[in-house]
Coordinates of C-alpha atoms in Angstrom, one line a residue:
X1 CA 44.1 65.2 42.8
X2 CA 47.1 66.2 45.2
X3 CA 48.4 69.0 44.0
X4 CA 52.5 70.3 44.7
X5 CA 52.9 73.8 45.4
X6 CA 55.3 73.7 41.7
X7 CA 51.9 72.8 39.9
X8 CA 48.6 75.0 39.6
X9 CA 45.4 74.2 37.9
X10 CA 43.0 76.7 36.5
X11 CA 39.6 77.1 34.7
X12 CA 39.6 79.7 31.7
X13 CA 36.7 82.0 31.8
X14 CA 35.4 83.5 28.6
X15 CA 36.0 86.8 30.1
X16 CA 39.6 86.2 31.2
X17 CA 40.4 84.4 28.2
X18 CA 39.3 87.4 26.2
X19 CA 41.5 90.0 28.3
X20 CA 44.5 88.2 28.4
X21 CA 44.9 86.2 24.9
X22 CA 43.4 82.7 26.1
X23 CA 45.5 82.7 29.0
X24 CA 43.6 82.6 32.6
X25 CA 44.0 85.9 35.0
X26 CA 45.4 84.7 38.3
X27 CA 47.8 86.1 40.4
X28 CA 49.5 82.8 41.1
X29 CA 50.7 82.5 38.0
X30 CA 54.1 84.5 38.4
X31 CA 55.4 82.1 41.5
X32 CA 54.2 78.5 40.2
X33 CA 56.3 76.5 37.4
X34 CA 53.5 75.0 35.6
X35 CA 49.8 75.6 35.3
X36 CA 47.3 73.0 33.9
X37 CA 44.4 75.3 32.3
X38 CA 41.0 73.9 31.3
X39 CA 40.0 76.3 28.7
X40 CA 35.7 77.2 28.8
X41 CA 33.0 77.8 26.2
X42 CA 33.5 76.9 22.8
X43 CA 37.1 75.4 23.5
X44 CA 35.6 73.3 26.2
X45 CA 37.9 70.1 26.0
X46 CA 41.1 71.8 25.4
X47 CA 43.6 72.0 28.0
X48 CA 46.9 74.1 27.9
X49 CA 49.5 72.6 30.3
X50 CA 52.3 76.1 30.5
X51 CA 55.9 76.1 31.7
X52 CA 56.8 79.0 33.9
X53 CA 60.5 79.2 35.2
X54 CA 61.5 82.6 33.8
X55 CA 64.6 82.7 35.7
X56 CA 65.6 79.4 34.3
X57 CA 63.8 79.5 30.6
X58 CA 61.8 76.7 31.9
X59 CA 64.6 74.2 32.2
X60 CA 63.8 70.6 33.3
X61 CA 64.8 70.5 37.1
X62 CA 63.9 68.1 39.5
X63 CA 60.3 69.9 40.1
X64 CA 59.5 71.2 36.4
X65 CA 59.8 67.1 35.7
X66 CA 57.8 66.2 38.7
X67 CA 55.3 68.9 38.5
X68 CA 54.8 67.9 34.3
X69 CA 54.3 64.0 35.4
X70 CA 51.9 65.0 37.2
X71 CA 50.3 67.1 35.0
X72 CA 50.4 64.6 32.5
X73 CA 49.0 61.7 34.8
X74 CA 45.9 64.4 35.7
X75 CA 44.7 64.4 31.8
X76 CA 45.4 61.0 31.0
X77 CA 42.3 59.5 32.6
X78 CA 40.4 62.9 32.1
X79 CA 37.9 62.1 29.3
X80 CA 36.4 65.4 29.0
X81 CA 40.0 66.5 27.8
X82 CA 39.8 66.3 24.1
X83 CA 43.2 68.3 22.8
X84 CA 46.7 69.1 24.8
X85 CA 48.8 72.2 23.7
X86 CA 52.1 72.0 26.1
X87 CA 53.4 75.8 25.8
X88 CA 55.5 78.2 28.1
X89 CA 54.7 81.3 29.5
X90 CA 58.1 82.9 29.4
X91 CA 58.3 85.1 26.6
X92 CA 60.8 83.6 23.8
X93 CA 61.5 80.5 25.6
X94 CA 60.2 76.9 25.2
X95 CA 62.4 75.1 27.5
X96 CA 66.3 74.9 27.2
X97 CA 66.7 71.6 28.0
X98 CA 68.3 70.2 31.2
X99 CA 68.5 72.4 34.1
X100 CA 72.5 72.7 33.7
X101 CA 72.9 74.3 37.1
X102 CA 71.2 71.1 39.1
X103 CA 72.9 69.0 37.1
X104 CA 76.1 70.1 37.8
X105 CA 75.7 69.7 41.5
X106 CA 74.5 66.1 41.1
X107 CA 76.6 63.3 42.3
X108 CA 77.3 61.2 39.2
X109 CA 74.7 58.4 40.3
X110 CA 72.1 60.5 40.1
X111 CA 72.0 61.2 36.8
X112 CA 71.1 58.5 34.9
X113 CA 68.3 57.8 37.0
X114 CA 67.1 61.3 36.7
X115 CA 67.5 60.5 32.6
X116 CA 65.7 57.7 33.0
X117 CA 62.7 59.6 35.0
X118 CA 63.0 62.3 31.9
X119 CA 62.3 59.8 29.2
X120 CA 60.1 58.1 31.2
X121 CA 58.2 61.6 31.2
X122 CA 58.5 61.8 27.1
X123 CA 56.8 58.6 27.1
X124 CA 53.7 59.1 28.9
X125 CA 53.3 62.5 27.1
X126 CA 53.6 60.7 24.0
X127 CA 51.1 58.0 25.3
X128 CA 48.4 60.5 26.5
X129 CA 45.1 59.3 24.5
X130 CA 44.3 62.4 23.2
X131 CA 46.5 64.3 20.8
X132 CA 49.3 66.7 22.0
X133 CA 50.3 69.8 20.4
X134 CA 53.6 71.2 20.9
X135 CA 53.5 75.1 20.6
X136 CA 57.0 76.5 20.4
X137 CA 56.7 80.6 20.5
X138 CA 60.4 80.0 21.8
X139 CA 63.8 78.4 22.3
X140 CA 63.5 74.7 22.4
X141 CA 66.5 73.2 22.9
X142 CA 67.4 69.8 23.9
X143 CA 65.2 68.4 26.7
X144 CA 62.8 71.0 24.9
X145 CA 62.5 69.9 21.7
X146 CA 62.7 66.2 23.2
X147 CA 59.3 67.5 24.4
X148 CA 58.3 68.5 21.6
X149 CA 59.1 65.4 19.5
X150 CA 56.9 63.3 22.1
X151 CA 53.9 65.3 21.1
X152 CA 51.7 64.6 17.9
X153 CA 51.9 67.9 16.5
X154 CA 54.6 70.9 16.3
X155 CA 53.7 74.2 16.2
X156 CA 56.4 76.8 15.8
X157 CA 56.9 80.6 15.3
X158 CA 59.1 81.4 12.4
X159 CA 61.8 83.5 14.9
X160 CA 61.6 80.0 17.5
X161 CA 64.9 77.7 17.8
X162 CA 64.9 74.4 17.8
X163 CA 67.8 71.8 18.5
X164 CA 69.6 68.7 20.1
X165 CA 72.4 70.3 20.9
X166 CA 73.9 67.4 23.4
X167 CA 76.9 66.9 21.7
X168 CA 78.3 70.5 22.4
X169 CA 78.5 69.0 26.3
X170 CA 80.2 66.0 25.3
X171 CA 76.7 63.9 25.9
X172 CA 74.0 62.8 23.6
X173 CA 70.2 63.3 23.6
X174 CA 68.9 61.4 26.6
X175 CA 65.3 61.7 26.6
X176 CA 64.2 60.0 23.3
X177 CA 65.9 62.7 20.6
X178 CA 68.1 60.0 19.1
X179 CA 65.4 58.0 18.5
X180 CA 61.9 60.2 17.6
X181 CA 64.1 62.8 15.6
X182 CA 65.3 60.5 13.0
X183 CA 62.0 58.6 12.6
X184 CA 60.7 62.2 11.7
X185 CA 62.9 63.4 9.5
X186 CA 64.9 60.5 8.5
X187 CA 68.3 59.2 9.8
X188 CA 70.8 60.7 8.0
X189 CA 69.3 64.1 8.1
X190 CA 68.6 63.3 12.1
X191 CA 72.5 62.4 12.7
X192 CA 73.6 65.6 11.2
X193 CA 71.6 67.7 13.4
X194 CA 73.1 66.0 16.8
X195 CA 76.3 65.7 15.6
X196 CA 76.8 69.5 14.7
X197 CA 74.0 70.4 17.3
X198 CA 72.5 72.4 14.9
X199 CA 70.2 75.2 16.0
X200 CA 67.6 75.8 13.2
X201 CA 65.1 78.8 13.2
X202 CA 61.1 77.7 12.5
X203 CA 61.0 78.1 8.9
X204 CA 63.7 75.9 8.8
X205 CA 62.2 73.3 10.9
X206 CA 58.7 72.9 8.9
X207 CA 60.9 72.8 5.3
X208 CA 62.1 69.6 6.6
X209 CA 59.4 68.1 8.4
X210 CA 60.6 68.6 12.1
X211 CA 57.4 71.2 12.6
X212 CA 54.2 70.9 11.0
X213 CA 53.4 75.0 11.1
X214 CA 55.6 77.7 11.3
X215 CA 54.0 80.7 11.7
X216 CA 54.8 84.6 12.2
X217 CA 55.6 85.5 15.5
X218 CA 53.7 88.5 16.7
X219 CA 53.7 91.0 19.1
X220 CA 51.7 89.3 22.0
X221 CA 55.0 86.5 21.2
X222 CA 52.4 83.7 21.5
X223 CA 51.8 83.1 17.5
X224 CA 52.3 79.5 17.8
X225 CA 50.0 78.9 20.8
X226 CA 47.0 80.6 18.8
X227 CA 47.8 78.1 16.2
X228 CA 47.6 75.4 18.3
X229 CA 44.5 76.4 20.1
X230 CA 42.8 76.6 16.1
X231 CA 44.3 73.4 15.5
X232 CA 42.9 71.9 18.6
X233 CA 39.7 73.8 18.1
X234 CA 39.0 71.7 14.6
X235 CA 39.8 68.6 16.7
X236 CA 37.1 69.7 19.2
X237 CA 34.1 68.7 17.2
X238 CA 34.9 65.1 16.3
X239 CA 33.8 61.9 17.8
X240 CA 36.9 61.5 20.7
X241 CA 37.0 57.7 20.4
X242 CA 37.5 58.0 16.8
X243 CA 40.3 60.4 17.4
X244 CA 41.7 58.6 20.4
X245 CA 41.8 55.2 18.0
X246 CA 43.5 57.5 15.3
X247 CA 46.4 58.3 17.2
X248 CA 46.7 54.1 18.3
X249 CA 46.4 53.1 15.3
X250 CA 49.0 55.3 14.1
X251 CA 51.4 55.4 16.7
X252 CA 51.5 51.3 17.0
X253 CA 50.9 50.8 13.0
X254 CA 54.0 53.0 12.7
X255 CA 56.3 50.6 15.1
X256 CA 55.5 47.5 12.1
X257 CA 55.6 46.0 9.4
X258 CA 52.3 46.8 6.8
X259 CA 50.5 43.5 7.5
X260 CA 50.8 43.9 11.7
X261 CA 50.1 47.8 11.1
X262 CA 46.6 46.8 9.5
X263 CA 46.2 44.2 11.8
X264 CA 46.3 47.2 14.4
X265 CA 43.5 49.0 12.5
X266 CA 40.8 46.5 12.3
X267 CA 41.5 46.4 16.1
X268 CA 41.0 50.1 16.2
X269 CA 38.0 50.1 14.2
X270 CA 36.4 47.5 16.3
X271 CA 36.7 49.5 19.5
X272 CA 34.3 52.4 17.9
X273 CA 31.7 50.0 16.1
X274 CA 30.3 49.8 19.3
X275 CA 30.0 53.2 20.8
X276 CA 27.0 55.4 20.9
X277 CA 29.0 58.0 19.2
X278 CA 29.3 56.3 15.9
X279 CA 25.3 56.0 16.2
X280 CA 25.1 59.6 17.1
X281 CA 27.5 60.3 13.8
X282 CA 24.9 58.4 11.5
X283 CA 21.7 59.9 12.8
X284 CA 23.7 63.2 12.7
X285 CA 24.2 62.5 8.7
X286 CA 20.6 60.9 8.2
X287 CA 18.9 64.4 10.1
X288 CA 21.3 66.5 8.6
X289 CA 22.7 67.9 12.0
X290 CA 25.4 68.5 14.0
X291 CA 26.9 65.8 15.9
X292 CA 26.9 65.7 19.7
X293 CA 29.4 63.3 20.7
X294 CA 30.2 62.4 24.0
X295 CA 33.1 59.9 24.1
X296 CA 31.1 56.8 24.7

């Protein structure tokens, strides 16, 4: 894979994982914007795909989106990745949104097309086989929570903010907000957080269905990612196809009608009556063992 100097990829070792909270000890860290981490030993199959523009609280410019497109194209084919958690490594920040600054200093006909490559980025996170956790230890404000909403699950600390605040700039949500948000927490409710550009805090945000978890935020200020990695962790020991024809079914059955929506799940199911994992998951039962699937 060719790698840009905005984009690192790491292994976790048990050892570093231990001594720095799951994260991996490398001195590159600090001057790259995003790392791709494989995570080792038991959470073999998890990757964690961090945001790391401090200065900026990881707002999307021109290389954080170019960087996570390539990021995302490096798991998609990957089929020893088994769970995503997209996270940032700058303390109390998700992402803010839009790099502002860039933006302003863009001639006005390159803006839609940089829009366009934006949602075109929310889309092939949101069509990554395997499921995508969003863990929001921080501020995730519009580009960020459009993020967010692209992924399968939400994972928020209690003190986090979350919000499509577009409409305070005169503009809307340009990435996919105006259309995920209300398909998760229903229209009306959707339109009156754009059109006040609400900010609300996590608590807030899993009473009405825009997070799944909220959890305490603790010292360390990465209570959300831990969540995420448990989550992903009870993921971990299921058959993959099985998981990866969930999320199809699902995501397609939710884009019809009932009748076309079931039509979609006997497709599903017929893609894993085949597979020697389903075999693997009988024999599993009949000896009384624990499954060892392998994705085929």
């Amino acid at each position: 894979m060719l790698l840009r100097p905005l984009l690192h990829v790491r292994c976790c070792a048990p050892a570093a994982r231990l001594a720095t909270g799951l994260r991996c000890a490398s001195s590159s860290v600090a001057s790259t914007e995003l790392s791709v981490d494989y995570l080792l030993g038991e959470r073999a199959g998890i990757v964690a795909i961090s945001m790391n523009r401090p200065a900026a609280k990881n707002a999307i410019s021109r290389g954080l989106l170019a960087a996570m497109t390539e990021a995302v194209s490096s798991v998609r084919f990957d089929r020893t990745v088994r769970a995503v958690i997209i996270r940032s490594l700058v303390p109390g920040a998700f992402c803010a949104g839009a790099d502002l600054k860039e933006r302003a200093k863009m001639r006005p006909e390159e803006v839609a097309p940089f829009v366009s490559r934006a949602r075109a980025l929310m889309s092939e996170l949101e069509n990554l086989p395997m499921p995508v956790i969003a863990a929001l230890d921080g501020a995730a404000l519009g580009g960020g929570l459009e993020m967010a909403l692209a992924c399968d699950l939400r994972v928020a600390s209690s003190s986090a903010k979350l919000g499509l605040v577009e409409t305070k700039l005169a503009i809307i949500p340009g990435a996919g907000g105006t259309q995920r948000l209300p398909r998760l927490v229903g229209p009306a409710r959707a339109k009156e957080l754009m059109f006040t550009a609400a900010v609300l805090d996590g608590n807030q945000a899993a009473r009405i269905g825009l997070v799944d978890h909220a959890v305490p935020q603790t010292d360390a200020g990465d209570a959300a990612y831990q969540k995420a990695v448990q989550i992903a962790e009870r993921i971990l020991p299921n058959g993959p196809v099985g998981v990866r024809m969930v999320k199809k079914a699902v995501n397609l059955g939710m884009q019809m009608d009932l009748a076309s929506g079931l039509a979609v799940e006997e497709a599903c199911y017929a893609q894993v009556i085949p597979t020697k994992d389903r075999i693997e998951g009988l024999t599993a039962f009949k000896e009384k063992r624990v499954p060892n699937y392998t994705g085929e």
